[in-house]
Backbone as JSON, one array per atom type, in Angstrom:
{
  "sequence": "XXXXXXXXXXXXXXXXXXXXXXXXXXXXXXXXXXXXXXXXXXXXXXXXXXXXXXXXXXXXXXXXXXXXXXXXXXXXXXXXXXXXXXXXXXXXXXXXXXXXXXXXXXXXXXXXXXXXXXXXXXXXXXXXXXXXXXXXXXXXXXXXXXXXX",
  "N": [[-50.38, -35.81, 22.47], [-48.63, -37.19, 24.17], [-46.35, -35.61, 24.05], [-47.35, -33.27, 25.19], [-47.85, -34.22, 27.75], [-45.22, -34.76, 28.59], [-44.24, -32.14, 28.54], [-45.82, -31.0, 30.58], [-44.89, -32.43, 32.78], [-42.18, -31.68, 32.82], [-42.61, -29.03, 33.39], [-43.36, -29.23, 36.0], [-45.91, -30.0, 36.72], [-47.21, -32.58, 37.73], [-49.66, -33.93, 38.11], [-51.27, -33.02, 35.99], [-49.67, -33.95, 33.92], [-49.96, -36.7, 34.29], [-52.7, -37.03, 33.72], [-52.76, -36.27, 31.0], [-51.01, -38.17, 29.94], [-52.43, -40.52, 30.42], [-54.58, -40.07, 28.71], [-53.18, -40.13, 26.3], [-52.42, -42.81, 26.24], [-54.93, -44.0, 26.08], [-55.63, -43.14, 23.52], [-53.69, -44.35, 21.93], [-52.69, -47.23, 22.79], [-50.48, -48.75, 22.18], [-48.3, -47.09, 21.89], [-45.25, -46.48, 23.31], [-44.41, -44.15, 24.63], [-46.52, -42.82, 25.9], [-46.98, -44.51, 28.08], [-44.48, -44.33, 29.28], [-44.4, -41.58, 29.98], [-46.57, -41.51, 31.72], [-45.55, -43.13, 33.75], [-43.38, -41.55, 34.62], [-44.74, -39.34, 35.67], [-46.22, -40.59, 37.7], [-44.11, -41.42, 39.33], [-43.17, -38.96, 40.29], [-45.37, -38.26, 41.76], [-45.22, -39.97, 43.83], [-46.23, -42.53, 43.65], [-45.16, -45.3, 43.57], [-45.3, -48.17, 43.0], [-47.19, -48.25, 40.91], [-45.85, -46.63, 39.11], [-43.53, -48.14, 38.52], [-44.73, -50.33, 37.28], [-45.79, -49.04, 35.03], [-43.45, -48.12, 33.79], [-42.43, -50.63, 33.09], [-44.41, -51.42, 31.31], [-43.98, -49.54, 29.3], [-41.38, -50.27, 28.52], [-41.8, -52.83, 27.39], [-43.21, -52.14, 25.14], [-41.56, -50.7, 23.48], [-39.8, -51.03, 20.43], [-37.77, -53.9, 19.74], [-35.41, -53.12, 18.6], [-35.11, -50.55, 19.52], [-33.05, -49.47, 21.45], [-32.34, -47.27, 23.05], [-34.85, -46.25, 23.92], [-35.83, -48.47, 25.37], [-33.84, -48.61, 27.29], [-34.14, -46.2, 28.76], [-36.57, -46.66, 29.94], [-36.03, -48.83, 31.64], [-34.13, -47.61, 33.3], [-35.73, -45.58, 34.36], [-37.55, -47.03, 35.95], [-35.76, -48.04, 37.87], [-34.92, -45.64, 39.01], [-37.35, -44.68, 40.11], [-37.81, -46.57, 42.13], [-35.55, -46.11, 43.69], [-35.96, -43.45, 44.51], [-38.09, -43.86, 46.18], [-36.95, -45.05, 48.31], [-36.5, -47.74, 48.21], [-34.1, -49.47, 48.23], [-32.7, -51.97, 47.74], [-34.2, -53.14, 45.67], [-33.96, -51.07, 43.8], [-31.19, -51.07, 43.32], [-30.9, -53.57, 42.06], [-32.32, -53.05, 39.69], [-30.85, -50.87, 38.62], [-28.49, -52.24, 38.1], [-29.44, -54.03, 36.2], [-30.05, -52.22, 34.19], [-27.42, -51.31, 33.68], [-26.24, -53.66, 32.66], [-27.78, -53.95, 30.38], [-27.12, -51.7, 28.78], [-24.38, -51.82, 28.54], [-22.79, -52.75, 26.3], [-23.21, -50.85, 24.24], [-22.98, -48.41, 25.54], [-20.71, -48.05, 27.51], [-19.77, -46.23, 29.42], [-22.04, -45.1, 30.73], [-23.03, -47.46, 31.79], [-20.96, -48.12, 33.55], [-21.13, -45.95, 35.32], [-23.67, -46.36, 36.48], [-23.26, -48.83, 37.69], [-21.12, -48.27, 39.48], [-22.35, -46.41, 41.14], [-24.23, -47.96, 42.45], [-22.61, -49.74, 43.79], [-21.19, -48.1, 45.5], [-23.07, -47.13, 47.19], [-24.69, -47.3, 50.33], [-27.02, -49.46, 52.02], [-28.68, -47.88, 53.41], [-31.2, -45.4, 53.95], [-31.63, -42.03, 52.98], [-32.55, -39.88, 55.42], [-33.7, -37.38, 55.15], [-34.78, -37.24, 52.6], [-35.85, -39.68, 51.91], [-34.67, -41.12, 49.93], [-32.56, -43.56, 48.35], [-29.06, -44.16, 48.84], [-28.03, -44.67, 46.4], [-29.35, -43.16, 44.58], [-30.15, -41.86, 41.43], [-30.36, -38.89, 39.83], [-33.12, -37.38, 38.07], [-32.7, -35.75, 34.97], [-32.78, -32.15, 34.71], [-34.23, -31.21, 32.5], [-35.98, -33.28, 30.46], [-35.59, -35.06, 27.4], [-37.76, -34.11, 24.88], [-40.35, -35.93, 23.36], [-42.05, -37.0, 20.45], [-45.16, -38.33, 20.01], [-46.87, -40.71, 17.94], [-49.43, -39.72, 17.37], [-49.15, -37.0, 17.56], [-47.62, -36.03, 15.56]],
  "CA": [[-50.68, -35.88, 23.89], [-47.43, -37.59, 24.9], [-45.48, -34.43, 24.15], [-47.96, -32.37, 26.17], [-47.61, -34.83, 29.07], [-43.82, -34.51, 28.92], [-44.14, -30.71, 28.84], [-46.42, -30.76, 31.89], [-43.97, -32.99, 33.76], [-41.01, -30.79, 32.87], [-43.08, -27.81, 34.04], [-43.64, -29.47, 37.41], [-47.32, -30.3, 36.96], [-47.28, -34.04, 37.6], [-51.04, -34.4, 37.99], [-51.67, -32.76, 34.6], [-48.9, -34.88, 33.09], [-50.59, -38.0, 34.42], [-53.97, -36.98, 32.98], [-52.45, -36.25, 29.57], [-50.41, -39.46, 29.59], [-53.52, -41.5, 30.36], [-55.31, -39.81, 27.46], [-52.33, -40.61, 25.21], [-52.52, -44.27, 26.25], [-56.27, -44.34, 25.56], [-55.63, -42.88, 22.09], [-52.82, -45.33, 21.27], [-52.1, -48.03, 23.86], [-49.21, -49.36, 21.74], [-47.24, -46.08, 21.92], [-44.56, -46.6, 24.6], [-44.17, -42.87, 25.28], [-47.62, -42.54, 26.82], [-46.7, -45.28, 29.28], [-43.29, -43.74, 29.91], [-44.78, -40.3, 30.6], [-47.41, -41.85, 32.87], [-44.65, -43.61, 34.79], [-42.62, -40.42, 35.16], [-45.66, -38.56, 36.5], [-46.51, -41.38, 38.9], [-42.92, -41.35, 40.16], [-43.16, -37.66, 40.98], [-46.51, -38.25, 42.68], [-44.93, -40.92, 44.9], [-47.01, -43.76, 43.44], [-44.03, -46.09, 43.07], [-45.67, -49.45, 42.37], [-47.82, -47.95, 39.63], [-44.8, -46.1, 38.23], [-42.7, -49.26, 38.08], [-45.55, -51.09, 36.32], [-45.89, -48.26, 33.79], [-42.14, -48.19, 33.11], [-42.35, -51.96, 32.48], [-45.31, -51.39, 30.15], [-43.28, -48.79, 28.25], [-40.25, -51.08, 28.05], [-42.24, -53.92, 26.52], [-43.79, -51.59, 23.92], [-40.52, -50.22, 22.57], [-39.31, -52.05, 19.5], [-36.53, -54.56, 20.19], [-34.27, -52.36, 18.07], [-35.06, -49.24, 20.17], [-32.23, -49.67, 22.64], [-32.43, -46.08, 23.89], [-36.17, -46.23, 24.56], [-35.89, -49.53, 26.38], [-32.92, -48.3, 28.39], [-34.68, -45.15, 29.64], [-37.65, -47.26, 30.71], [-35.38, -49.6, 32.72], [-33.54, -46.63, 34.21], [-36.83, -44.91, 35.04], [-38.02, -47.91, 37.02], [-34.74, -48.04, 38.92], [-34.98, -44.33, 39.67], [-38.57, -44.62, 40.92], [-37.56, -47.38, 43.32], [-34.56, -45.42, 44.5], [-36.6, -42.29, 45.14], [-39.01, -44.34, 47.21], [-36.17, -45.65, 49.38], [-36.49, -49.19, 48.04], [-32.73, -49.53, 47.76], [-32.3, -53.26, 47.17], [-34.86, -53.26, 44.37], [-33.37, -50.07, 42.92], [-29.87, -51.55, 42.93], [-31.09, -54.63, 41.05], [-32.74, -52.44, 38.41], [-29.71, -50.13, 38.07], [-27.56, -53.23, 37.55], [-30.07, -54.53, 34.96], [-29.82, -51.14, 33.22], [-26.0, -51.34, 33.31], [-26.02, -54.83, 31.79], [-28.48, -53.72, 29.12], [-26.47, -50.67, 27.96], [-22.92, -51.94, 28.6], [-22.13, -52.89, 25.0], [-23.33, -49.62, 23.45], [-22.68, -47.22, 26.34], [-20.01, -48.54, 28.69], [-19.61, -45.18, 30.44], [-23.28, -45.08, 31.51], [-23.08, -48.71, 32.54], [-20.01, -48.01, 34.66], [-21.67, -45.0, 36.3], [-24.77, -47.0, 37.2], [-22.68, -49.88, 38.52], [-20.35, -47.68, 40.58], [-23.28, -45.77, 42.07], [-24.86, -48.99, 43.28], [-21.58, -50.33, 44.65], [-20.77, -47.12, 46.5], [-24.19, -46.8, 48.07], [-25.05, -48.2, 51.43], [-28.45, -49.79, 51.91], [-29.47, -46.98, 54.24], [-32.02, -44.42, 53.25], [-31.44, -40.65, 53.41], [-33.72, -39.53, 56.26], [-34.3, -36.12, 54.7], [-35.45, -37.34, 51.31], [-36.33, -41.05, 51.73], [-34.02, -41.71, 48.77], [-31.42, -44.43, 48.58], [-27.76, -43.57, 48.54], [-27.7, -44.91, 44.99], [-30.3, -42.43, 43.73], [-29.68, -41.17, 40.24], [-31.32, -37.81, 39.64], [-33.68, -37.08, 36.75], [-32.18, -34.49, 34.44], [-33.72, -31.03, 34.87], [-35.12, -31.21, 31.33], [-35.9, -34.52, 29.71], [-35.79, -34.93, 25.97], [-39.16, -34.18, 24.45], [-40.59, -36.91, 22.31], [-43.33, -36.87, 19.76], [-45.87, -39.59, 19.8], [-47.36, -40.82, 16.56], [-50.62, -38.93, 17.11], [-48.88, -35.56, 17.59], [-46.75, -35.67, 14.43]],
  "C": [[-49.46, -36.29, 24.71], [-46.48, -36.42, 25.08], [-46.03, -33.44, 25.17], [-47.76, -32.91, 27.58], [-46.18, -34.58, 29.52], [-43.61, -33.05, 29.29], [-44.69, -30.4, 30.24], [-45.5, -31.28, 33.0], [-42.73, -32.11, 33.93], [-41.37, -29.5, 33.59], [-43.46, -28.01, 35.49], [-45.08, -29.79, 37.73], [-47.57, -31.79, 36.73], [-48.7, -34.55, 37.44], [-51.56, -34.18, 36.57], [-50.95, -33.71, 33.65], [-49.53, -36.27, 33.12], [-51.89, -38.06, 33.62], [-53.72, -37.05, 31.48], [-51.86, -37.58, 29.11], [-51.49, -40.54, 29.49], [-54.37, -41.31, 29.12], [-54.51, -40.31, 26.26], [-52.4, -42.13, 25.1], [-53.88, -44.71, 25.7], [-56.32, -44.17, 24.04], [-54.79, -43.9, 21.32], [-52.09, -46.14, 22.33], [-50.77, -48.68, 23.48], [-48.04, -48.39, 21.79], [-46.54, -46.12, 23.28], [-44.43, -45.27, 25.35], [-45.31, -42.45, 26.2], [-47.4, -43.25, 28.15], [-45.5, -44.72, 30.04], [-43.65, -42.44, 30.64], [-45.69, -40.52, 31.8], [-46.52, -42.29, 34.04], [-43.86, -42.47, 35.44], [-43.5, -39.57, 36.08], [-45.97, -39.3, 37.8], [-45.33, -41.38, 39.86], [-42.92, -40.06, 40.97], [-44.31, -37.53, 41.97], [-46.33, -39.24, 43.84], [-45.7, -42.22, 44.81], [-46.1, -44.8, 42.78], [-44.44, -47.38, 42.38], [-46.31, -49.24, 41.01], [-46.79, -47.43, 38.63], [-43.95, -47.23, 37.66], [-43.46, -50.1, 37.05], [-45.66, -50.35, 34.99], [-44.56, -48.2, 33.05], [-41.98, -49.55, 32.44], [-43.24, -52.04, 31.24], [-44.66, -50.64, 28.99], [-42.17, -49.64, 27.65], [-40.71, -52.17, 27.08], [-42.85, -53.42, 25.21], [-42.76, -50.99, 22.97], [-40.11, -51.36, 21.66], [-38.01, -52.64, 20.04], [-35.3, -53.78, 19.74], [-34.12, -50.98, 18.74], [-34.35, -49.36, 21.52], [-32.36, -48.48, 23.59], [-33.77, -46.04, 24.63], [-36.28, -47.27, 25.66], [-35.01, -49.21, 27.56], [-33.48, -47.22, 29.31], [-35.84, -45.68, 30.46], [-37.07, -48.07, 31.89], [-34.83, -48.64, 33.77], [-34.64, -45.91, 35.01], [-37.39, -45.74, 36.19], [-37.05, -47.96, 38.18], [-34.78, -46.74, 39.72], [-36.2, -44.22, 40.58], [-38.39, -45.4, 42.22], [-36.58, -46.7, 44.26], [-35.16, -44.22, 45.23], [-37.51, -42.69, 46.28], [-38.27, -44.98, 48.38], [-36.14, -47.16, 49.33], [-35.16, -49.59, 47.41], [-32.34, -50.86, 47.12], [-32.92, -53.47, 45.8], [-34.25, -52.29, 43.35], [-32.01, -50.53, 42.42], [-29.98, -52.63, 41.86], [-31.44, -54.04, 39.68], [-31.62, -51.6, 37.8], [-28.69, -51.09, 37.47], [-28.12, -53.85, 36.27], [-29.88, -53.51, 33.84], [-28.37, -51.2, 32.74], [-25.7, -52.49, 32.36], [-26.63, -54.6, 30.41], [-27.72, -52.75, 28.21], [-24.96, -50.87, 27.81], [-22.25, -51.98, 27.22], [-22.12, -51.58, 24.21], [-22.9, -48.37, 24.2], [-21.98, -47.62, 27.63], [-19.85, -47.48, 29.8], [-20.86, -45.09, 31.33], [-23.41, -46.34, 32.35], [-22.16, -48.65, 33.75], [-20.51, -47.06, 35.74], [-22.78, -45.64, 37.12], [-24.23, -48.07, 38.14], [-21.93, -49.29, 39.71], [-21.26, -47.0, 41.59], [-23.92, -46.8, 42.98], [-23.85, -49.62, 44.22], [-21.19, -49.38, 45.78], [-21.85, -46.84, 47.53], [-24.34, -47.81, 49.2], [-26.54, -48.5, 51.28], [-29.29, -48.88, 52.78], [-30.17, -45.94, 53.39], [-31.72, -43.04, 53.83], [-32.69, -40.22, 54.16], [-34.42, -38.27, 55.79], [-35.14, -36.28, 53.44], [-36.11, -38.68, 51.07], [-35.69, -41.73, 50.53], [-32.87, -42.61, 49.19], [-30.13, -43.67, 48.29], [-27.38, -43.73, 47.08], [-28.58, -44.11, 44.05], [-29.58, -41.73, 42.59], [-30.72, -40.13, 39.9], [-31.83, -37.75, 38.21], [-32.97, -35.84, 36.25], [-33.24, -33.4, 34.6], [-34.71, -30.99, 33.71], [-34.9, -32.51, 30.59], [-36.13, -34.21, 28.24], [-37.26, -35.04, 25.65], [-39.29, -35.21, 23.34], [-41.96, -36.67, 21.7], [-43.95, -38.23, 19.6], [-46.42, -39.58, 18.37], [-48.58, -39.93, 16.32], [-50.34, -37.43, 17.09], [-48.0, -35.11, 16.43], [-47.55, -35.08, 13.29]]
}
């Protein structure tokens, strides 16, 4: 179900992605990918507070050793805030992401830090996004949840 939710999101069907992600969470609430996919769908639906909460739920469910999973959850929350024009909160989360990945991925940390430093606190009137917005990749990596393997 998590993979189907990711596919729906990649295909631009955020409402279907949300439905599938919620079903994935019901099937296995401990699987972080259901929460991550729910958060991504909520972000695209403009439901920022719920998205940030779901990214946090995903982050806490990744194993401590799953640095990549935890980092994409932190980044996702920062991105959701940025897309919503909540620049100060987004900057704090992008800086938290940078601190979290700095040791293993200094280039990504530097990019996140420089984007927040270069951005003004004003919001783009055309998109409601912060100047520090970091775009989602066109295609996110597909992940398999435990129930779909």
